[in-house]
Coordinates of C-alpha atoms in Angstrom, one line a residue:
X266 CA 96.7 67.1 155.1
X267 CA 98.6 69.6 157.1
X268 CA 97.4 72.9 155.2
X269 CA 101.6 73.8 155.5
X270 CA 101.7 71.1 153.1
X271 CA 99.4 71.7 151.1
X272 CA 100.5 75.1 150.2
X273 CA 103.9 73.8 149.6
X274 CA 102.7 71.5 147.1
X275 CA 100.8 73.6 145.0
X276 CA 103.7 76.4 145.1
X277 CA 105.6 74.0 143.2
X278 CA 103.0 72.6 141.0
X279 CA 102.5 76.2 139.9
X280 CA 106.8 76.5 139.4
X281 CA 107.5 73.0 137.8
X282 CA 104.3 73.1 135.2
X283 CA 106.8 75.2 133.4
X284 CA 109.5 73.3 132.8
X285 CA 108.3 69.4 133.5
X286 CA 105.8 67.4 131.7
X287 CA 101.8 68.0 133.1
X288 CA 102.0 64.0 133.4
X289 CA 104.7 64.2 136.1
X290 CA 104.3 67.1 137.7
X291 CA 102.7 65.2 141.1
X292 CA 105.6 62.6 141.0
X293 CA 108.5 65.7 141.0
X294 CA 106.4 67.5 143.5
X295 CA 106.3 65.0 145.8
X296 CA 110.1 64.1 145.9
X297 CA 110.6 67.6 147.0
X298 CA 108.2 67.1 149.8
X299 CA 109.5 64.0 151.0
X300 CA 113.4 65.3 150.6
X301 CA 114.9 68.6 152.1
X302 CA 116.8 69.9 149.1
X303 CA 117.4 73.6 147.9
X304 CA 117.1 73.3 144.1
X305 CA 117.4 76.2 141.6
X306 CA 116.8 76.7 138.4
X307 CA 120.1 78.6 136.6
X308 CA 121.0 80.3 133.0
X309 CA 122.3 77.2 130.4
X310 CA 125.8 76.0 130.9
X311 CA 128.1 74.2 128.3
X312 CA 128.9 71.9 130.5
X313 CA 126.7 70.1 132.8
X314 CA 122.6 69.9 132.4
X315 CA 122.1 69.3 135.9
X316 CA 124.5 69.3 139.5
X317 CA 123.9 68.0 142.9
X318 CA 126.5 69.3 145.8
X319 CA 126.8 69.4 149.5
X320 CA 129.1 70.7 150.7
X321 CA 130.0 72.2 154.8
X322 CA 129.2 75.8 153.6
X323 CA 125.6 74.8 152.2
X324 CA 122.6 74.6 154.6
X325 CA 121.4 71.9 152.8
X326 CA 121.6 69.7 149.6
X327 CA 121.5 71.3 146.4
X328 CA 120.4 70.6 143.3
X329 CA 120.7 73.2 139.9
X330 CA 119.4 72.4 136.2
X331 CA 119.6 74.1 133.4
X332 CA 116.4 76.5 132.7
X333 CA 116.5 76.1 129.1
X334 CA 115.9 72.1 129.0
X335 CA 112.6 70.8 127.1
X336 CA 110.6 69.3 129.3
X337 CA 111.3 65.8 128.5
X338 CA 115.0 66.4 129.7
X339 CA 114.3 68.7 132.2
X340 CA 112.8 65.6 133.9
X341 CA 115.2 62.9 133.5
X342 CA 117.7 65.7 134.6
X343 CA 116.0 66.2 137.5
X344 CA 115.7 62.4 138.1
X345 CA 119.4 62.0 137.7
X346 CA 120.3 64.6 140.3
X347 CA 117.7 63.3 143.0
X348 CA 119.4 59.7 142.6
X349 CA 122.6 62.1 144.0
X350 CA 120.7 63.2 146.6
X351 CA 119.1 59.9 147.9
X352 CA 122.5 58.7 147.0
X353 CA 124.2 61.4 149.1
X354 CA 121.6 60.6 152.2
X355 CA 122.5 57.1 152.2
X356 CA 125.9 56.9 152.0
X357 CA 127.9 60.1 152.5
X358 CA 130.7 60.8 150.3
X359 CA 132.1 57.2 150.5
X360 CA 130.7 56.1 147.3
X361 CA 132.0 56.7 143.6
X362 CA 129.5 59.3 142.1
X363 CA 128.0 56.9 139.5
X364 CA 128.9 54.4 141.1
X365 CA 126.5 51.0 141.6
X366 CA 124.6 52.9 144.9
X367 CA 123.8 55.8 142.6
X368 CA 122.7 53.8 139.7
X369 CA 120.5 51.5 141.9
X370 CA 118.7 54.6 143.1
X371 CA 118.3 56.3 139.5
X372 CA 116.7 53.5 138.6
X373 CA 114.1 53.5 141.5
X374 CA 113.2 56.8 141.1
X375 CA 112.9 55.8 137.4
X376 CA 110.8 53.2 137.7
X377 CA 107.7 54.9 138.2
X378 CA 107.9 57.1 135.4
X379 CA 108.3 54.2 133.1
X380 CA 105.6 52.6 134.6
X381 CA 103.2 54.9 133.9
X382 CA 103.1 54.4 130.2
X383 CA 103.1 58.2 129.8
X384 CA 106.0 58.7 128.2
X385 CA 106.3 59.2 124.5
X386 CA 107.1 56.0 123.0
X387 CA 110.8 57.1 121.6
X388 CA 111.7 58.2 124.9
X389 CA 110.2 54.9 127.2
X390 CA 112.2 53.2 124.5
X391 CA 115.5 54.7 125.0
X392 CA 115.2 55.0 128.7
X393 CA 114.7 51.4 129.5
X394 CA 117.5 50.4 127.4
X395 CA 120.1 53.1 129.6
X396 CA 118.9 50.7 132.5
X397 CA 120.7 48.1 131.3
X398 CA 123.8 50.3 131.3
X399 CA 123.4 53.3 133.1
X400 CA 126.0 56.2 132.0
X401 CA 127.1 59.2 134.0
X402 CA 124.5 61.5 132.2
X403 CA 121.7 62.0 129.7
X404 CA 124.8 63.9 127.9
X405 CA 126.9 61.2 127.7
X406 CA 124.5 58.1 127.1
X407 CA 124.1 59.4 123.0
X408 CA 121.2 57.7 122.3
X409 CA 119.2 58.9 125.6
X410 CA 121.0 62.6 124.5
X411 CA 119.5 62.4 120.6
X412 CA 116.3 60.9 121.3
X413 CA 115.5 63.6 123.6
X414 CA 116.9 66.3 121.5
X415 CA 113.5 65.6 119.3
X416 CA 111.8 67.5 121.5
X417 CA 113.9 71.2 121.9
X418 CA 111.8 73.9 120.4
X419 CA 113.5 74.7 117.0
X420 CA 116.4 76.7 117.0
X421 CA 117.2 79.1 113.7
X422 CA 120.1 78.3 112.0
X423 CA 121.2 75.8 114.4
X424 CA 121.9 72.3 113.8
X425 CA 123.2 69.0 115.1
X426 CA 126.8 69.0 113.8
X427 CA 126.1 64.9 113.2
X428 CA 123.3 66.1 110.5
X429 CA 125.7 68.2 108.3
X430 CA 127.3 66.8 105.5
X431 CA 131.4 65.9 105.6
X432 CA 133.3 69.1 105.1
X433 CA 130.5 71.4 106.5
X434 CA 131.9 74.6 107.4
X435 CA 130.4 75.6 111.0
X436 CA 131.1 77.6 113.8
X437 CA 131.1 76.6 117.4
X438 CA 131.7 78.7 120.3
X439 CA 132.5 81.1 117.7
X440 CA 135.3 79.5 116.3
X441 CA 135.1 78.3 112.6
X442 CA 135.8 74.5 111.8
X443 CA 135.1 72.4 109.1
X444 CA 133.0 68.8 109.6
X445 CA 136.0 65.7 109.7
X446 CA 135.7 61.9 109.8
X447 CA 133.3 60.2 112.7
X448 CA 135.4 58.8 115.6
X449 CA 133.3 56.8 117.7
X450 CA 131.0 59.7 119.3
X451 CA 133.1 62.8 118.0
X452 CA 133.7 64.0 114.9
X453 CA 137.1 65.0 113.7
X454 CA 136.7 68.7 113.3
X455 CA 139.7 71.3 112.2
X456 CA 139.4 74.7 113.0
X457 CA 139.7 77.2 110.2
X458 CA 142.4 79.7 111.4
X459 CA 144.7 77.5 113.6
X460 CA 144.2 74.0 111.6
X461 CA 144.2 72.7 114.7
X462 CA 142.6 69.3 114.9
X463 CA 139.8 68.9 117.6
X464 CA 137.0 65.8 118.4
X465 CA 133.7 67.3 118.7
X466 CA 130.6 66.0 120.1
X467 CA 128.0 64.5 116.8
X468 CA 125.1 66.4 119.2
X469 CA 126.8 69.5 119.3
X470 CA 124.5 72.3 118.2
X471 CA 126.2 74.5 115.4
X472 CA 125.7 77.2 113.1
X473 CA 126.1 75.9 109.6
X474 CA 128.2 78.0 107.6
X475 CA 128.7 76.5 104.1
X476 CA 129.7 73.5 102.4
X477 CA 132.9 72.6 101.2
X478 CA 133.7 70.3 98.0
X479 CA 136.5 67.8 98.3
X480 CA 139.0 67.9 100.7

């Protein structure tokens, strides 16, 4: 093996034991080997996990995912925005960006890791049923999203807004609201000063105020 290589590889065995499961670190590894791709790994953001661009002021491909991920999602993240990338390599920008060409290559790249049977059993579970319909994102596909919420280091005095009871007071984004009606995937939350009505996400992570009797 070309000791350039070699180096290479173990540089980012030694920066993805951190954040990726011991069992895949190899497989990550060696998509970076195998694919030219500047990937960083940035502060949490509200809205996205993970992002692939390329763009005419970028060298190369790149590839960003949230720092604060347990390793469990930090891995299907990464996944997600590879299938992008080979996506991207393949067919330019005249595909949809979930489109059937990305899906087909999330689930190669998926494959593998579901082969292995090294997976906790929850999460093997939940990811070969989003084959059969994959969604944008690991946000968006709920089950995929709770399932791997199980295994985020606890938080104090956070909680999963779908966990409080109805008429929980909570604030979010530090805005007070109190705990509505479920519709669909959202919760029918209004906020305390404005009474505004708003649809919040039944994952979002909230700090539980105090519970409210009645209406």
């Amino acid at each position: 093996m070309d000791n350039t290589h070699q180096k290479k590889r173990e540089h980012l065995k030694t920066s993805f034991i951190k954040f990726v499961p011991v069992d895949f670190v190899d497989y990550v590894v060696e998509l970076f080997i195998q694919t030219p791709v500047k990937f960083k790994i940035v502060p949490p953001r509200k809205t996205k996990l993970g992002d692939f661009r390329m763009g005419t002021h970028l060298e190369k491909p790149e590839i960003t995912v949230n720092g604060d991920l347990n390793p469990y999602s930090f891995l299907v993240t990464t996944i997600h925005e590879f299938a992008h990338l080979h996506t991207f390599l393949t067919y330019g920008h005249r595909v949809a960006p979930h489109g059937s060409e990305w899906k087909n290559c999330y689930k190669k790249l998926l494959l593998p890791i579901l082969d292995s049977k090294k997976l906790p059993e929850d999460i093997e579970k939940v990811l070969i049923n989003s084959l059969i319909s994959v969604k944008a994102s690991s946000c968006s596909d709920q089950h995929l999203s709770r399932t791997l919420k199980k295994y985020d280091p606890p938080k104090q005095g956070i909680e999963l807004l779908e966990k409080l009871p109805k008429n929980s007071i909570f604030v979010l984004n530090g805005r007070e609201f109190k705990k509505g009606e479920l519709r669909r995937k959202k919760f029918l939350c209004e906020e305390m000063i404005s009474h505004r009505m708003y649809l919040v996400n039944a994952l979002a992570e909230v700090i539980p105020i105090k519970e409210l009797n009645g209406k």
